[in-house]
Amino acid sequence: MELFSTNKLFKEEKYEEILALWQNDESRNRMTDWDKWYVLLSLNKQKRYQETLDAYKLLRAKRNESTETELWRRIEDTVCRALYYAHVKTFDFRQGDSSKLFKQVDYILAHSSDSSYSVKGKAALFVVNAAEEGKLAVENASELIIRYLDAVNPSTLGREEFEYIDQQGNRRAKAPDREIWYAARAKALLKLQRYGECMACCDEALRELRGFHYSNDSWLRYRKAKCLLALGKPDDAKRCISEAQARGAHHWCLSQVLFEIERNGGEHQAALALGAECALADPSHEMRVSFYEEFADYLEQSGLTHEAALHRRLVILIRQENNWGLKQKHLGWTNLDDVSAMDKAEILKTLKPLWKEWRSAAKSYLTGVVIRVLPEGGSGFIQDEQGGQYYFNAKDYTHGKQKPIVDQRVRFTLVDKLDRKKNEVKKNAVDISII
């Protein structure tokens, strides 16, 4: 066999011919370590991952000590890839013992390079995801998450999103590994109360990444603000959230931080409004189940016993609906007869008008006239009674399908938004209703 003949066969995708040489004792004994590497690659290409691992055992037993360091790095990357797909990615958490998984992933982290071919990042993120989902029986999941994330250099992780088709046939986009790394690290650092590191992680992510998924940009700002709040800097936390909202971030988690600030500052009306803002953000109430518990406690402390009971009933119904089970504190809540018999639809029908009332009560409204509607009808300008002019978007109307027209009298409130063309924060008219 000529030196590197397997290289030519591999480029021609003649994997079976390479493997036939490997299965022949005479030709296998004449193979160089480079040839053997192409054997491992050929097995991986055919997704014969366990055979890759078996072949590696033979190769390692007869390893030539003079083998080039670069070649051996490639061999180990290939083997680690096989180990990941054969055993890590397919790990069955139902067996209960995760020690084998940790051993396999630790091997990958120790023997993989930081090359684009390496599965080092995928293996670490697999453990991180399992820890976040509670699949691992560990005492401190956040410590474990940080340990595995810190074993990977985020700059080596992919920036490209992964598209897939969900069970309903819809096309979805999965966040790039690099974005997942930053999001998971910030979340774990906050739980560990390592506030300085968490803020640095959030700042780096917001600086380095573009095109966030799952509202991760809002969650990063939320966690930075939570750190500032924990460090006794509520004004800085409020400024962090306000800047995010001015740039178009309107996730409910941002309003949650503002709720905490106003609650801690004794601003009852503002706290009620921001709690309501969280609740009305979108229909995904299960995402806010922990917040509803916190909000219910605040309502009870404020003497709003019936309103607190409604929120606690919602928490119980959400947990039962998702098979999350009830904890001892849930079982200890005082039940009100008129609330305990209500189903989820009845609870939400009762709460939504209340939330809207609380949200509106804290807002300062202006009146004015639509003075200009831009050609496509989707935006324009409103002038208030003092002559101030404010840009508006038609989606901020509360009147349904009726379109804005010139000379229409309206009631509205103001928020700070970023004028992206001028890169300036300006007052915009929102929550617009016709009067």
Coordinates of C-alpha atoms in Angstrom, one line a residue:
M1 CA 0.0 0.0 0.0
E2 CA 1.3 3.4 -0.9
L3 CA 1.7 6.0 1.8
F4 CA -1.5 8.1 2.3
S5 CA -3.5 6.0 -0.4
T6 CA -6.4 6.2 2.1
N7 CA -6.4 9.9 1.8
K8 CA -7.3 9.7 -1.9
L9 CA -9.9 7.0 -1.2
F10 CA -11.5 9.2 1.5
K11 CA -11.7 12.3 -0.7
E12 CA -13.5 10.1 -3.3
E13 CA -15.8 8.9 -0.5
K14 CA -14.8 5.3 -1.0
Y15 CA -15.3 4.5 2.7
E16 CA -16.0 0.8 2.2
E17 CA -12.7 0.3 0.4
I18 CA -10.8 1.9 3.3
L19 CA -12.6 -0.3 5.8
A20 CA -11.9 -3.4 3.6
L21 CA -8.2 -2.6 4.0
W22 CA -8.6 -2.3 7.7
Q23 CA -10.4 -5.7 8.0
N24 CA -7.6 -7.4 6.1
D25 CA -4.8 -8.4 8.6
E26 CA -2.0 -8.0 6.1
S27 CA -3.0 -4.5 4.9
R28 CA -3.9 -3.4 8.4
N29 CA -0.4 -4.2 9.7
R30 CA 1.1 -2.1 6.9
M31 CA -1.0 0.9 7.6
T32 CA 0.5 4.1 8.9
D33 CA -1.1 6.0 11.7
W34 CA -2.4 8.5 9.1
D35 CA -4.1 5.6 7.3
K36 CA -5.7 4.4 10.6
W37 CA -7.1 7.9 11.1
Y38 CA -8.9 7.7 7.8
V39 CA -10.3 4.4 9.0
L40 CA -11.8 6.2 12.0
L41 CA -13.1 9.0 9.8
S42 CA -14.7 6.5 7.4
L43 CA -16.5 4.8 10.3
N44 CA -17.7 8.1 11.6
K45 CA -18.9 9.2 8.2
Q46 CA -21.1 6.0 8.1
K47 CA -22.3 6.7 11.7
R48 CA -20.7 3.5 12.9
Y49 CA -19.7 5.2 16.1
Q50 CA -19.2 2.2 18.3
E51 CA -17.0 0.5 15.7
T52 CA -15.0 3.8 15.7
L53 CA -14.4 3.3 19.4
D54 CA -13.5 -0.4 19.0
A55 CA -11.0 0.4 16.2
Y56 CA -9.5 3.2 18.4
K57 CA -8.8 0.6 21.2
L58 CA -6.7 -1.4 18.7
L59 CA -5.0 1.7 17.4
R60 CA -4.1 3.0 20.8
A61 CA -2.7 -0.4 21.9
K62 CA -0.3 -0.4 19.0
R63 CA 0.3 3.4 19.0
N64 CA 3.7 4.4 17.6
E65 CA 5.3 6.8 20.2
S66 CA 6.7 8.8 17.3
T67 CA 3.2 9.6 16.0
E68 CA 2.9 13.3 15.2
T69 CA 1.2 15.4 17.9
E70 CA -1.1 17.0 15.3
L71 CA -2.1 13.6 13.9
W72 CA -2.9 12.3 17.4
R73 CA -5.0 15.4 18.1
R74 CA -7.0 14.7 15.0
I75 CA -7.4 11.0 16.0
E76 CA -8.7 12.0 19.5
D77 CA -11.1 14.5 18.1
T78 CA -12.5 11.8 15.8
V79 CA -12.8 9.4 18.7
C80 CA -14.4 12.0 20.9
R81 CA -17.0 12.7 18.2
A82 CA -17.8 9.0 18.1
L83 CA -18.1 8.8 21.9
Y84 CA -20.4 11.8 21.9
Y85 CA -22.8 10.4 19.3
A86 CA -22.6 6.8 20.5
H87 CA -23.1 7.3 24.2
V88 CA -23.4 10.9 25.4
K89 CA -26.2 12.2 23.0
T90 CA -28.1 9.0 23.5
F91 CA -27.7 8.8 27.2
D92 CA -30.8 7.4 29.0
F93 CA -31.5 9.5 32.1
R94 CA -34.1 7.0 33.3
Q95 CA -31.3 4.7 34.5
G96 CA -30.7 7.1 37.3
D97 CA -26.9 6.9 37.6
S98 CA -25.3 9.8 35.8
S99 CA -21.7 9.0 36.8
K100 CA -21.1 7.2 33.5
L101 CA -22.2 10.3 31.6
F102 CA -19.9 12.5 33.6
K103 CA -17.0 10.2 33.0
Q104 CA -17.6 10.2 29.2
V105 CA -18.1 14.0 28.9
D106 CA -15.0 14.6 31.1
Y107 CA -13.0 12.4 28.8
I108 CA -14.2 14.4 25.8
L109 CA -13.3 17.7 27.5
A110 CA -9.9 16.4 28.4
H111 CA -9.0 14.9 25.0
S112 CA -10.8 17.2 22.5
S113 CA -9.3 20.2 20.8
D114 CA -10.9 23.6 20.3
S115 CA -11.1 23.0 16.6
S116 CA -14.4 23.5 14.6
Y117 CA -14.6 19.7 14.2
S118 CA -14.4 19.1 17.9
V119 CA -17.6 18.1 19.9
K120 CA -16.2 19.6 23.1
G121 CA -18.8 22.3 23.2
K122 CA -21.7 20.0 22.3
A123 CA -20.7 17.6 25.1
A124 CA -20.5 20.4 27.7
L125 CA -23.8 21.9 26.7
F126 CA -25.5 18.5 26.8
V127 CA -24.7 18.3 30.5
V128 CA -25.7 21.9 31.1
N129 CA -29.0 21.4 29.4
A130 CA -29.6 18.2 31.4
A131 CA -28.8 20.0 34.6
E132 CA -31.1 22.9 33.8
E133 CA -34.0 20.5 33.1
G134 CA -33.4 18.7 36.4
K135 CA -32.4 15.4 34.8
L136 CA -29.2 15.1 36.9
A137 CA -29.2 14.1 40.6
V138 CA -26.7 16.7 41.8
E139 CA -26.6 18.8 44.9
N140 CA -25.8 22.1 43.2
A141 CA -26.8 22.2 39.6
S142 CA -25.6 25.8 39.1
E143 CA -22.1 24.9 40.3
L144 CA -22.0 22.0 37.9
I145 CA -23.2 24.1 35.0
I146 CA -20.5 26.7 35.6
R147 CA -17.8 23.9 35.8
Y148 CA -18.8 22.5 32.4
L149 CA -19.3 25.8 30.7
D150 CA -15.9 27.1 31.9
A151 CA -14.3 24.1 30.3
V152 CA -15.2 25.5 26.9
N153 CA -14.0 28.7 25.2
P154 CA -17.1 30.4 23.9
S155 CA -15.2 31.8 20.9
T156 CA -14.9 28.3 19.6
L157 CA -18.6 27.7 19.6
G158 CA -20.8 28.1 16.5
R159 CA -22.6 31.4 15.7
E160 CA -25.1 29.8 13.3
E161 CA -28.6 29.0 14.3
F162 CA -29.9 25.5 13.6
E163 CA -33.2 25.1 11.8
Y164 CA -35.5 22.1 12.4
I165 CA -39.2 21.1 11.8
D166 CA -41.2 20.6 15.0
Q167 CA -43.9 18.0 15.6
Q168 CA -46.6 20.3 14.2
G169 CA -44.6 20.6 11.0
N170 CA -43.5 24.2 11.7
R171 CA -40.0 25.4 10.8
R172 CA -38.1 26.5 14.0
A173 CA -34.8 28.0 14.7
K174 CA -32.6 26.8 17.6
A175 CA -30.2 29.3 19.1
P176 CA -26.5 28.9 18.2
D177 CA -24.3 27.1 20.8
R178 CA -22.5 30.4 21.6
E179 CA -25.7 32.1 22.5
I180 CA -26.8 29.1 24.6
W181 CA -23.4 29.2 26.4
Y182 CA -23.8 32.9 27.5
A183 CA -27.4 32.6 28.4
A184 CA -26.8 29.5 30.6
R185 CA -23.7 31.0 32.3
A186 CA -25.5 34.2 33.2
K187 CA -28.4 32.3 34.6
A188 CA -26.2 30.1 36.8
L189 CA -24.0 32.9 38.0
L190 CA -27.0 34.9 39.1
K191 CA -28.3 31.9 41.1
L192 CA -24.9 31.5 42.7
Q193 CA -25.0 35.2 43.6
R194 CA -21.7 35.8 41.8
Y195 CA -23.1 39.2 40.7
G196 CA -19.9 40.8 39.3
E197 CA -19.2 37.8 37.0
C198 CA -22.8 37.6 36.0
M199 CA -22.9 41.3 34.9
A200 CA -19.6 40.9 33.0
C201 CA -21.1 37.8 31.2
C202 CA -24.3 39.7 30.3
D203 CA -22.3 42.7 29.0
E204 CA -20.0 40.5 26.9
A205 CA -22.9 38.6 25.4
L206 CA -24.8 41.7 24.5
R207 CA -21.7 43.1 22.9
E208 CA -20.6 39.9 21.0
L209 CA -23.9 38.4 19.9
R210 CA -26.4 39.4 17.3
G211 CA -29.9 38.1 16.5
F212 CA -31.0 36.7 19.8
H213 CA -33.4 33.7 20.2
Y214 CA -36.0 33.0 22.9
S215 CA -35.8 36.7 24.0
N216 CA -32.3 36.0 25.4
D217 CA -31.3 39.7 25.0
S218 CA -34.1 40.6 27.4
W219 CA -33.2 37.9 29.8
L220 CA -29.5 39.0 29.8
R221 CA -30.6 42.5 30.7
Y222 CA -33.0 41.2 33.3
R223 CA -30.2 39.2 35.0
K224 CA -27.8 42.2 34.9
A225 CA -30.6 44.4 36.5
K226 CA -31.2 41.7 39.1
C227 CA -27.5 41.8 40.0
L228 CA -27.6 45.5 40.4
L229 CA -30.7 45.3 42.5
A230 CA -29.0 42.7 44.7
L231 CA -26.0 44.9 45.1
G232 CA -28.2 47.7 46.4
K233 CA -28.2 49.8 43.2
P234 CA -31.9 50.1 42.3
D235 CA -31.4 53.3 40.3
D236 CA -28.8 51.6 38.1
A237 CA -31.0 48.5 37.8
K238 CA -33.9 50.8 36.7
R239 CA -31.7 52.6 34.2
C240 CA -30.6 49.2 32.8
I241 CA -34.2 48.2 32.2
S242 CA -35.3 51.6 30.8
E243 CA -32.4 51.5 28.3
A244 CA -33.4 48.1 27.2
Q245 CA -37.1 49.0 26.8
A246 CA -36.1 52.2 24.8
R247 CA -34.3 49.9 22.4
G248 CA -37.4 47.9 21.8
A249 CA -37.1 45.2 24.5
H250 CA -40.6 44.7 26.0
H251 CA -40.4 41.2 27.6
W252 CA -42.4 40.7 30.8
C253 CA -39.2 39.8 32.8
L254 CA -38.1 43.4 32.5
S255 CA -41.3 44.6 34.1
Q256 CA -40.8 42.0 36.8
V257 CA -37.5 43.7 37.9
L258 CA -39.2 47.1 37.9
F259 CA -42.0 45.6 40.0
E260 CA -39.4 44.5 42.6
I261 CA -37.8 48.0 42.6
E262 CA -41.1 49.8 43.2
R263 CA -42.3 47.2 45.7
N264 CA -39.0 47.5 47.7
G265 CA -39.3 51.3 47.5
G266 CA -42.8 51.3 48.9
E267 CA -44.4 52.6 45.7
H268 CA -47.6 50.6 45.9
Q269 CA -49.5 52.0 42.9
A270 CA -46.5 51.6 40.7
A271 CA -45.8 48.1 41.9
L272 CA -49.4 47.0 41.2
A273 CA -49.2 48.5 37.7
L274 CA -45.9 46.7 36.9
G275 CA -47.2 43.4 38.3
A276 CA -50.2 43.8 36.0
E277 CA -47.9 44.7 33.1
C278 CA -46.1 41.3 33.6
A279 CA -49.4 39.4 33.7
L280 CA -50.8 41.1 30.5
A281 CA -47.6 40.7 28.5
D282 CA -48.7 37.5 26.7
P283 CA -50.8 34.4 27.2
S284 CA -47.9 32.2 28.4
H285 CA -49.0 32.3 32.0
E286 CA -47.1 29.1 32.8
M287 CA -43.8 31.0 32.2
R288 CA -44.8 33.4 35.1
V289 CA -46.0 30.9 37.7
S290 CA -43.1 31.8 40.1
F291 CA -43.8 35.5 39.6
Y292 CA -47.5 35.0 40.4
E293 CA -46.5 33.4 43.7
E294 CA -44.4 36.4 44.5
F295 CA -47.1 38.8 43.3
A296 CA -49.7 37.0 45.5
D297 CA -47.5 37.4 48.6
Y298 CA -47.3 41.1 47.9
L299 CA -51.0 41.5 47.4
E300 CA -51.7 39.7 50.7
Q301 CA -49.2 41.9 52.5
S302 CA -51.0 44.9 51.0
G303 CA -54.3 43.8 52.4
L304 CA -55.7 42.6 49.1
T305 CA -56.6 39.1 50.4
H306 CA -59.2 38.2 47.7
E307 CA -56.9 39.3 44.9
A308 CA -54.0 37.3 46.4
A309 CA -56.3 34.2 46.6
L310 CA -57.1 34.5 42.9
H311 CA -53.4 34.6 41.9
R312 CA -52.7 31.6 44.1
R313 CA -55.5 29.7 42.6
L314 CA -54.0 30.4 39.2
V315 CA -50.6 29.1 40.4
I316 CA -52.2 25.8 41.6
L317 CA -54.2 25.4 38.3
I318 CA -51.1 26.0 36.2
R319 CA -49.0 23.6 38.2
Q320 CA -51.7 20.9 38.0
E321 CA -52.1 21.5 34.2
N322 CA -48.4 21.0 33.6
N323 CA -48.0 18.0 36.1
W324 CA -45.5 20.0 38.1
G325 CA -47.0 18.9 41.5
L326 CA -47.7 21.0 44.5
K327 CA -45.2 21.9 47.2
Q328 CA -45.9 22.1 50.9
K329 CA -46.3 25.9 50.7
H330 CA -49.0 25.5 48.1
L331 CA -50.9 23.1 50.2
G332 CA -50.7 25.5 53.1
W333 CA -52.4 28.4 51.3
T334 CA -55.7 29.6 52.7
N335 CA -58.6 28.7 50.4
L336 CA -61.5 31.1 49.9
D337 CA -64.8 29.2 49.0
D338 CA -65.7 31.5 46.1
V339 CA -62.2 31.1 44.6
S340 CA -61.3 27.4 45.2
A341 CA -64.1 26.2 42.9
M342 CA -63.0 28.4 39.9
D343 CA -61.3 26.8 36.9
K344 CA -58.5 28.5 35.0
A345 CA -60.7 30.2 32.5
E346 CA -62.8 31.7 35.2
I347 CA -59.8 32.9 37.1
L348 CA -58.3 34.6 34.1
K349 CA -61.7 36.2 33.2
T350 CA -61.8 37.7 36.7
L351 CA -58.1 38.7 36.8
K352 CA -57.7 40.3 33.3
P353 CA -60.0 43.3 34.0
L354 CA -58.3 43.8 37.3
W355 CA -54.8 43.7 35.8
K356 CA -55.9 46.3 33.1
E357 CA -57.3 48.5 35.9
W358 CA -54.1 48.4 37.9
R359 CA -52.0 49.0 34.8
S360 CA -54.0 52.0 33.7
A361 CA -54.2 53.6 37.2
A362 CA -50.5 54.3 37.4
K363 CA -50.2 55.8 33.9
S364 CA -50.3 59.5 33.1
Y365 CA -52.5 60.1 30.1
L366 CA -52.4 63.0 27.6
T367 CA -55.0 64.0 25.0
G368 CA -54.3 65.2 21.5
V369 CA -54.9 65.0 17.8
V370 CA -53.5 62.9 15.0
I371 CA -51.8 65.5 12.8
R372 CA -50.1 63.2 10.3
V373 CA -50.5 59.6 9.1
L374 CA -47.6 58.3 7.0
P375 CA -48.4 56.9 3.5
E376 CA -48.9 53.2 4.4
G377 CA -51.1 54.1 7.4
G378 CA -49.0 52.2 9.9
S379 CA -47.6 55.1 11.8
G380 CA -47.7 58.9 12.1
F381 CA -47.6 61.8 14.6
I382 CA -49.8 63.0 17.4
Q383 CA -49.8 66.5 18.8
D384 CA -50.8 67.1 22.5
E385 CA -52.6 70.1 23.8
Q386 CA -49.4 71.8 24.7
G387 CA -48.0 71.5 21.2
G388 CA -45.7 68.5 21.8
Q389 CA -45.5 66.1 18.8
Y390 CA -44.9 62.4 19.2
Y391 CA -44.4 59.6 16.8
F392 CA -46.8 56.6 17.0
N393 CA -47.2 53.1 15.5
A394 CA -50.7 52.0 14.7
K395 CA -50.1 48.7 16.6
D396 CA -50.2 50.8 19.8
Y397 CA -53.8 51.7 19.2
T398 CA -56.3 50.0 21.5
H399 CA -59.3 50.4 19.2
G400 CA -59.0 47.2 17.2
K401 CA -59.1 47.3 13.4
Q402 CA -60.0 51.0 13.0
K403 CA -57.2 52.9 11.3
P404 CA -55.7 56.2 12.5
I405 CA -56.9 59.2 10.5
V406 CA -55.9 62.9 10.5
D407 CA -57.8 65.1 13.0
Q408 CA -58.7 62.1 15.1
R409 CA -58.8 63.0 18.9
V410 CA -57.0 60.5 21.0
R411 CA -55.9 59.7 24.5
F412 CA -52.4 58.3 25.0
T413 CA -49.4 57.9 27.2
L414 CA -45.7 58.3 26.5
V415 CA -42.7 55.9 26.6
D416 CA -39.0 56.2 25.7
K417 CA -38.1 54.5 22.4
L418 CA -35.0 54.5 20.3
D419 CA -35.1 56.3 17.0
R420 CA -32.8 53.9 15.2
K421 CA -32.1 56.3 12.3
K422 CA -30.8 59.0 14.6
N423 CA -29.7 56.7 17.4
E424 CA -31.6 58.9 19.9
V425 CA -34.1 58.0 22.6
K426 CA -37.3 59.9 22.1
K427 CA -40.8 60.0 23.6
N428 CA -43.3 57.9 21.6
A429 CA -47.1 57.8 22.0
V430 CA -48.5 54.4 23.0
D431 CA -51.6 52.9 24.5
I432 CA -53.7 55.1 22.2
S433 CA -57.5 55.2 22.3
I434 CA -59.9 57.2 20.3
I435 CA -62.0 59.8 22.3

